[in-house]
CSV table of C-alpha atoms (C1' of nucleotides) in Angstrom, one decimal:
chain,number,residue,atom,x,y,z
A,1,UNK,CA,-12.9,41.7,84.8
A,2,UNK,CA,-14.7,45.0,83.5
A,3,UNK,CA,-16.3,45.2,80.8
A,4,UNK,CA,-14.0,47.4,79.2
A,5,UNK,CA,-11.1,45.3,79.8
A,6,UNK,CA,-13.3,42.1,78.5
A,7,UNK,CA,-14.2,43.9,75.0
A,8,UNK,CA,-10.4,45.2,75.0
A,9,UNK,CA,-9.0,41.3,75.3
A,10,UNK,CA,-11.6,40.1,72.7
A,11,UNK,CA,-11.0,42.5,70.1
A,12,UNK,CA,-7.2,42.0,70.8
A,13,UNK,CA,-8.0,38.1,70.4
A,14,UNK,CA,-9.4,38.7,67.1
A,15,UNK,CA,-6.3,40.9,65.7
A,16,UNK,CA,-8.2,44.4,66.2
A,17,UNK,CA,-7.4,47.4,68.1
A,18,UNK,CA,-9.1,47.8,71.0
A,19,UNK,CA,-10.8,51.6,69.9
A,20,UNK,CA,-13.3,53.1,71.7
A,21,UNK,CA,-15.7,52.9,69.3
A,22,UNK,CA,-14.9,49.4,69.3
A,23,UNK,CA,-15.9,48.7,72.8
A,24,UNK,CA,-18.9,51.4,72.6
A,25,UNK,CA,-20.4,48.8,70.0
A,26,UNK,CA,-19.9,45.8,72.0
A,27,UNK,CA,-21.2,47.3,75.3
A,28,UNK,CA,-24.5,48.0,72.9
A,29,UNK,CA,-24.3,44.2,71.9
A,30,UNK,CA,-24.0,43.0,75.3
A,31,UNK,CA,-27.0,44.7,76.1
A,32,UNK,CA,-29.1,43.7,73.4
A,33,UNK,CA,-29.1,39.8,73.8
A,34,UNK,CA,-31.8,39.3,70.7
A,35,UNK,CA,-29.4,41.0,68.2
A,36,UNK,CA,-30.1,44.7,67.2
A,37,UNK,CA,-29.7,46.6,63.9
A,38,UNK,CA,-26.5,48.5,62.6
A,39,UNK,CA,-29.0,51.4,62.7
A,40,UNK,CA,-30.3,50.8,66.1
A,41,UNK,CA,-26.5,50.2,67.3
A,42,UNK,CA,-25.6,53.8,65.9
A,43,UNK,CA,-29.4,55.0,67.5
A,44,UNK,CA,-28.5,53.8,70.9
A,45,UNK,CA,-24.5,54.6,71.0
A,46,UNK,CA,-25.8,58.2,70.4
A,47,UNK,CA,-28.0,58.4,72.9
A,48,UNK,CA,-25.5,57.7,75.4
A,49,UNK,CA,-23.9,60.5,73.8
A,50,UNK,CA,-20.8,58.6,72.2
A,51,UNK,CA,-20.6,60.1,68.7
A,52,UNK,CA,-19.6,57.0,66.1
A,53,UNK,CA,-20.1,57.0,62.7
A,54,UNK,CA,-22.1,54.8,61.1
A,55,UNK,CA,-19.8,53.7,58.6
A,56,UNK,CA,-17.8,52.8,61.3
A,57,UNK,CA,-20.7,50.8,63.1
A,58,UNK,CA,-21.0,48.7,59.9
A,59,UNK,CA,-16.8,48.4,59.6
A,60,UNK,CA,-17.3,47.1,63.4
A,61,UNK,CA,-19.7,44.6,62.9
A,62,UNK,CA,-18.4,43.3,59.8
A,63,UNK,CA,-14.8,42.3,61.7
A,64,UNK,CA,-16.7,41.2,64.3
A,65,UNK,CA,-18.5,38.5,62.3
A,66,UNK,CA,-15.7,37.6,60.2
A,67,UNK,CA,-13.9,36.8,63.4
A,68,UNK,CA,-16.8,35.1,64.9
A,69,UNK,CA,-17.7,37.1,67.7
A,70,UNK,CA,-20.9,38.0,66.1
A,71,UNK,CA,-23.5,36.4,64.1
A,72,UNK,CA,-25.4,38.2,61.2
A,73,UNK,CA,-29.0,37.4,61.4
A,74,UNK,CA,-31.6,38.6,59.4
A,75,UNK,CA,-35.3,38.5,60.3
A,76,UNK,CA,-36.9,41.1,57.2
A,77,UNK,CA,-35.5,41.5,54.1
A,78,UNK,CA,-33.2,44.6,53.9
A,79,UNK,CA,-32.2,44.6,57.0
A,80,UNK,CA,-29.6,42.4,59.2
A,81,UNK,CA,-29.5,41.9,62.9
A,82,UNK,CA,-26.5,41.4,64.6
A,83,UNK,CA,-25.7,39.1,67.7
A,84,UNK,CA,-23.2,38.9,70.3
A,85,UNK,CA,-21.9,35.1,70.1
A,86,UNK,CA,-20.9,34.7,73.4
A,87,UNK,CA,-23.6,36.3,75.2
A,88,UNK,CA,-26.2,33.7,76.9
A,89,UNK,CA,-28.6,31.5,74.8
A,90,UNK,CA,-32.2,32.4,75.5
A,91,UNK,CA,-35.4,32.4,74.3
A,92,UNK,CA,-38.5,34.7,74.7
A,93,UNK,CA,-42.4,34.2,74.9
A,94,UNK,CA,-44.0,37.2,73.4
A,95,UNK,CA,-47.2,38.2,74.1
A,96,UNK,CA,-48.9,39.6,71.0
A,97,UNK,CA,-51.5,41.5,73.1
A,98,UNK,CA,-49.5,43.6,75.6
A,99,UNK,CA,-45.9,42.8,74.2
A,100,UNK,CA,-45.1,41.2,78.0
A,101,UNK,CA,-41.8,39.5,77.6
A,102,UNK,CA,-40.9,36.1,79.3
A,103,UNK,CA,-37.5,35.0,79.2
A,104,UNK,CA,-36.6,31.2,79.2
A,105,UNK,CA,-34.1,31.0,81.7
A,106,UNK,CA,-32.5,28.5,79.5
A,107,UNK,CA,-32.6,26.5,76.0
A,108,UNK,CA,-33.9,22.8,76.4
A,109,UNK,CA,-33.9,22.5,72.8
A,110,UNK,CA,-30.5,20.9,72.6
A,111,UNK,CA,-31.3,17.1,73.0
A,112,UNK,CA,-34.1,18.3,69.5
A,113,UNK,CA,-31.1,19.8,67.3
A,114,UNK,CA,-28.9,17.3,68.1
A,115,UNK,CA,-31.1,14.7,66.6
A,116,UNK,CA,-32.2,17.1,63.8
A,117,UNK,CA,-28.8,17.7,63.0
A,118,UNK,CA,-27.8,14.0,63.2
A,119,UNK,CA,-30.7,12.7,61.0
A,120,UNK,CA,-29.7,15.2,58.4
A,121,UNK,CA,-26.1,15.8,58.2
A,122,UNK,CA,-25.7,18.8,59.7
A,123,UNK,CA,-23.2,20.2,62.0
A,124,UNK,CA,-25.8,22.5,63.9
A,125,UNK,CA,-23.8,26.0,65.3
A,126,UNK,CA,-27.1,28.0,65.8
A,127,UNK,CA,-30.7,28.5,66.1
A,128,UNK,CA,-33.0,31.2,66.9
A,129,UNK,CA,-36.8,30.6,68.3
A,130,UNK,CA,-39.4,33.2,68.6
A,131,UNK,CA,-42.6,32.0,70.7
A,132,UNK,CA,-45.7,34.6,70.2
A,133,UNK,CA,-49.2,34.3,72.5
A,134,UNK,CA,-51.2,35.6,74.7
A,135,UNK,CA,-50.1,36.0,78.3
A,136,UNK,CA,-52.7,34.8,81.2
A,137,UNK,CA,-53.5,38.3,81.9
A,138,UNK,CA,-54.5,38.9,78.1
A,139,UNK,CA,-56.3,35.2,77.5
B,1,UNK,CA,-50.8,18.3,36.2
B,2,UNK,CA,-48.7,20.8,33.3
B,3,UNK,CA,-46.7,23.1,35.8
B,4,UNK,CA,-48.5,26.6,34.2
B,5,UNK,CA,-52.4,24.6,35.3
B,6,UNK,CA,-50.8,23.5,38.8
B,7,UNK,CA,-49.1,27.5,39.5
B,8,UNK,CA,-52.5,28.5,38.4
B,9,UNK,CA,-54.1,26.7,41.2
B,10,UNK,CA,-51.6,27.5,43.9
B,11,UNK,CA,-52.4,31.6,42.9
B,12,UNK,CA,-56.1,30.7,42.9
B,13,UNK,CA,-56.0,29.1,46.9
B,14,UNK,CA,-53.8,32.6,47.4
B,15,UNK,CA,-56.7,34.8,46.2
B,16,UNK,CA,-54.5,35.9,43.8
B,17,UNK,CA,-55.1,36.4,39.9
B,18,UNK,CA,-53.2,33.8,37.8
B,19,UNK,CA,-50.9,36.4,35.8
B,20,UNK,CA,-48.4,35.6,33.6
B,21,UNK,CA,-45.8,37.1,35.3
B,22,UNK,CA,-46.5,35.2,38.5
B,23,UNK,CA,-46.6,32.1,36.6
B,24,UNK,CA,-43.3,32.5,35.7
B,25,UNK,CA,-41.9,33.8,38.9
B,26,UNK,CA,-43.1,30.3,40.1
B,27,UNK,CA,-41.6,28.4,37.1
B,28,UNK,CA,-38.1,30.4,38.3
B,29,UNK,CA,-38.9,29.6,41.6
B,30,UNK,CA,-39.5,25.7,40.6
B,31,UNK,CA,-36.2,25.2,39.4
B,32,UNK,CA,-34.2,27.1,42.6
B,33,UNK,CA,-34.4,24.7,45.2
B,34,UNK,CA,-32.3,26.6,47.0
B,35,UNK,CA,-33.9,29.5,46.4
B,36,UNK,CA,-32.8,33.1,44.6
B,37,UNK,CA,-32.7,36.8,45.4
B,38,UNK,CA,-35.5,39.0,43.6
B,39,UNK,CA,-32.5,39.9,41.2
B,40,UNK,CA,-31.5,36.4,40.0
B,41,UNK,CA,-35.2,36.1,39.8
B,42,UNK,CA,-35.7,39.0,37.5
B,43,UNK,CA,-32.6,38.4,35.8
B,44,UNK,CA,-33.6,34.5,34.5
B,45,UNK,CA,-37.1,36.3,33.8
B,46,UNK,CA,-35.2,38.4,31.4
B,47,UNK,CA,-32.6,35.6,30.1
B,48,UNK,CA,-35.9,33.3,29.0
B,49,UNK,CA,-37.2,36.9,27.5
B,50,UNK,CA,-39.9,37.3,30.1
B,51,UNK,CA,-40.9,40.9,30.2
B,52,UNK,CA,-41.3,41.3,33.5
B,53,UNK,CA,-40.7,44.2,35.9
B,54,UNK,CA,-38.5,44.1,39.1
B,55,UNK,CA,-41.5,45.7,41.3
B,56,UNK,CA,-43.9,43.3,39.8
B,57,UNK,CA,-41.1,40.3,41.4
B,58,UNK,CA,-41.0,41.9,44.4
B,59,UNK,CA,-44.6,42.4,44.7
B,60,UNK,CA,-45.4,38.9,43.9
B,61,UNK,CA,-42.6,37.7,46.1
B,62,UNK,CA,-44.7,39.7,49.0
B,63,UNK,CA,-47.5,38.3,47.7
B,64,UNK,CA,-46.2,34.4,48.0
B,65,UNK,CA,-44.9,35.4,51.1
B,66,UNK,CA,-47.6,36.3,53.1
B,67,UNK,CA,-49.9,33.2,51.3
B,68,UNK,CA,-47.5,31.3,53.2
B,69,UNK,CA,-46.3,30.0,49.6
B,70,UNK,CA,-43.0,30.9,49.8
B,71,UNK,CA,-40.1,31.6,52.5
B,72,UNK,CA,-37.5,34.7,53.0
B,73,UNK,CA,-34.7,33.6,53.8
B,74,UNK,CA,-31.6,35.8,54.3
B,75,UNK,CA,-28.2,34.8,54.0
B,76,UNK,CA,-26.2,38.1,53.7
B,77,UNK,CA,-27.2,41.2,55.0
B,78,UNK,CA,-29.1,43.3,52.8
B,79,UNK,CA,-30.8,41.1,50.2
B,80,UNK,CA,-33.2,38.0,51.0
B,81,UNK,CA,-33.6,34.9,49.4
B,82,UNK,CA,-36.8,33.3,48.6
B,83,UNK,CA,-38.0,29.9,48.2
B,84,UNK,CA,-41.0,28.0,47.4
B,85,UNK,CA,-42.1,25.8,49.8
B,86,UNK,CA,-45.2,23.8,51.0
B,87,UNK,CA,-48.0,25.7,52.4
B,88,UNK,CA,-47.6,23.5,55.6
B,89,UNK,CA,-46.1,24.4,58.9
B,90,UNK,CA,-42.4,23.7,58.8
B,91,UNK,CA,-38.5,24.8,59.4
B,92,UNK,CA,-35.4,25.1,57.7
B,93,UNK,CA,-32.1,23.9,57.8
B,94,UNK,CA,-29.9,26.1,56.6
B,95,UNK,CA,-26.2,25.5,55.7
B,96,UNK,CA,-23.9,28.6,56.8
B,97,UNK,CA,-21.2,28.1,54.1
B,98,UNK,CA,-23.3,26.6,51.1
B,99,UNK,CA,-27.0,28.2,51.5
B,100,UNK,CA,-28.1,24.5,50.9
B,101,UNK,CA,-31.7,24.4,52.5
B,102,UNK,CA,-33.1,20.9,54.0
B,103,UNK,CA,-37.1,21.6,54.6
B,104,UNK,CA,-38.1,19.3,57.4
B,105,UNK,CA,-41.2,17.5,56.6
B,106,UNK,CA,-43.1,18.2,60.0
B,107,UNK,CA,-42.8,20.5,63.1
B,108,UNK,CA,-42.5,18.2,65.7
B,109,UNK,CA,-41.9,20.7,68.2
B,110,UNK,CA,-46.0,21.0,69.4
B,111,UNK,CA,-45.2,18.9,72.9
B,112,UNK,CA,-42.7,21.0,73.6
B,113,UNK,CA,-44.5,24.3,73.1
B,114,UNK,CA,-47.0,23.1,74.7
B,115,UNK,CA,-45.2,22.6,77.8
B,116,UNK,CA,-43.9,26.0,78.0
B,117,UNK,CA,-46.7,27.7,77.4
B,118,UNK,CA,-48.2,26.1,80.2
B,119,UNK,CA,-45.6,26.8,82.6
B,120,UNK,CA,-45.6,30.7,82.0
B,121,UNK,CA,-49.7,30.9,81.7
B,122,UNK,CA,-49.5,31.1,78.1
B,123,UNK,CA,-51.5,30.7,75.5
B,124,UNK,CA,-49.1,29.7,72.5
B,125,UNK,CA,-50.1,30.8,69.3
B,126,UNK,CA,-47.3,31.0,66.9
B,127,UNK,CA,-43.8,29.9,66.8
B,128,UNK,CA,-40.5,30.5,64.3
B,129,UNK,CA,-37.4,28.3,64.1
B,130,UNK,CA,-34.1,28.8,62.6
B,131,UNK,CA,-31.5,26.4,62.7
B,132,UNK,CA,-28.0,27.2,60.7
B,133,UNK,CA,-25.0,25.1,60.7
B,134,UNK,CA,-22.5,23.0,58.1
B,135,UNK,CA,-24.1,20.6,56.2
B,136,UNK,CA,-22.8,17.1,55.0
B,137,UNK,CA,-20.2,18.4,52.3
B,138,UNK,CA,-19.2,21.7,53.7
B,139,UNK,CA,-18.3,20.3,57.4
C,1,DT,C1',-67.5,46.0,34.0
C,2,DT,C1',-65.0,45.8,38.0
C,3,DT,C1',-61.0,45.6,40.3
C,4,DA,C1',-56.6,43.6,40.9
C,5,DG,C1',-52.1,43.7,38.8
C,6,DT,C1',-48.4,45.7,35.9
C,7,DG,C1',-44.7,48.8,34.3
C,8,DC,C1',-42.0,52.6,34.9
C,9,DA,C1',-39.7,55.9,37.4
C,10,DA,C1',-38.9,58.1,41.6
C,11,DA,C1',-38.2,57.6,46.5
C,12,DA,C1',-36.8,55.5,50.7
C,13,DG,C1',-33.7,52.5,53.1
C,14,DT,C1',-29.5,50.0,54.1
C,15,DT,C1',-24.8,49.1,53.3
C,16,DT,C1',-20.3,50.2,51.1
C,17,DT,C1',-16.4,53.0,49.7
C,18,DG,C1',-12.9,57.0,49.0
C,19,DC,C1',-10.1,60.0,51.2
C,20,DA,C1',-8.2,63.1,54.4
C,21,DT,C1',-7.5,63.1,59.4
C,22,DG,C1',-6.6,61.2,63.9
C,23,DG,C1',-5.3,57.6,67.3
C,24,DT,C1',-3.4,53.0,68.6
C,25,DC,C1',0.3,49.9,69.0
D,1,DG,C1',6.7,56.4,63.3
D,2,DA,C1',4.0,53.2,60.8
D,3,DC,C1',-0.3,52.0,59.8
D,4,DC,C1',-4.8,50.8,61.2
D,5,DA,C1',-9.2,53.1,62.2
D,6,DT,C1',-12.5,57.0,62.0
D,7,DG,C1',-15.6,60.4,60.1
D,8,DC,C1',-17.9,62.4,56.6
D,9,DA,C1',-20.2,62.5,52.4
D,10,DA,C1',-21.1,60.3,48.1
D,11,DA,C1',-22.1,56.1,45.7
D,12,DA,C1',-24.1,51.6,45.1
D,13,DC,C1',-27.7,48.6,46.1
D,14,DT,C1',-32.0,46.5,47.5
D,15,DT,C1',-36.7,47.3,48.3
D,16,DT,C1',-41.0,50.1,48.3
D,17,DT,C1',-44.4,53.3,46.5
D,18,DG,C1',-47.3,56.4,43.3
D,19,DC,C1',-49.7,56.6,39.3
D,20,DA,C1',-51.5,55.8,34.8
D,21,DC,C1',-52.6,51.8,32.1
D,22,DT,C1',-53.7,46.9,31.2
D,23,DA,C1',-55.8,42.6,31.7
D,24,DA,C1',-58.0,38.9,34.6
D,25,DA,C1',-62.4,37.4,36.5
DNA sequence: TTTAGTGCAAAAGTTTTGCATGGTC
DNA sequence: GACCATGCAAAACTTTTGCACTAAA
């Protein structure tokens, strides 16, 4: 299915109208597994030369999570960082020298936040983990 | 140990000067186990007739921050949410509907990390987890 | 006495809102 | 055709910063 059509049935699942502004702002979330900023959504919807308002970024974003297809994270203060739910849970290695990215084909972590969640109560629905070092080359 | 002597000492290991106005940041801070927004902060300064200004809260908030002393949380987007903590390694369980915050005692993630950063010739220096989910009550 | 810390007010950001217009269902 | 959604600009907030002044060490 294009993506088009995708973003089209997911907004439609969520009691939105599939607008092109819409499904400009989820093409930018698909591409942005590690979240990204209402401000770097707008940044990055401009340069491909789609011209959305940023009020209307924020309107997006904020159906979006109230329906659950996003998640609002926030990493500084001031600031949240918005992620595509669906998209495929990752992890990165950072290296704090060259800023080489590895990504973690997949997340082994769920056996560790099953326990965690069991030993305290909790009903896990997400984590995020950011691993920083120094790559081989940079060691 | 009186609480005032005890803050004292926690600004001292900081470097930082013990100030009244930090002292009572702390005391706020002591009895929000959940933690509270620089507002709610400044405001229960103000309620116990603490003369204390906003920038001197955020500065001292900063200030805790980076000591390790305290954690930013952020629930919604566009104000964070501090809370004191111990100066040792740890994470936070955070529950999505309440804002209640479990501390686990210890990272026991080391083996782990220590895996992958052999795998991808890495040197592992730093690490971040966040885990959200429902807690006990709100589930 | 030295230097870090404070208060105030202004500035810099981010996020929200009002309202006329335009597009989707 | 009804009504949701958009764009723009202004407003509301949170957070940061500059500067003269105060107080801790």
């Amino acid at each position: 299915m294009p993506t088009v059509q995708r973003d089209g049935a997911l907004l439609a699942d969520l009691g939105l109208r599939a607008t092109p502004q819409r499904v400009a702002v989820l093409e930018v979330l698909s591409g942005a597994p590690d979240g990204a900023t209402a401000q770097e959504i707008h940044d990055r919807l401009r340069a491909r030369g789609e011209r959305v308002g940023l009020a209307t970024v924020y309107r997006t974003l904020a159906a979006l999570t109230e329906g659950g297809a996003v998640d609002a994270l926030a990493h500084r203060p001031g600031e949240a960082c918005y992620r595509l739910c669906g998209s495929a849970h990752h992890h990165n290695l950072v290296c704090e020298r060259c800023n080489r990215v590895v990504e973690l084909a997949e997340c082994d972590l769920e056996p560790w936040l099953a326990r965690l969640g069991d030993a305290h109560g909790f009903r896990v629905t997400r984590h995020s983990v950011e691993v920083a070092g120094l790559c081989a080359d940079c060691a």
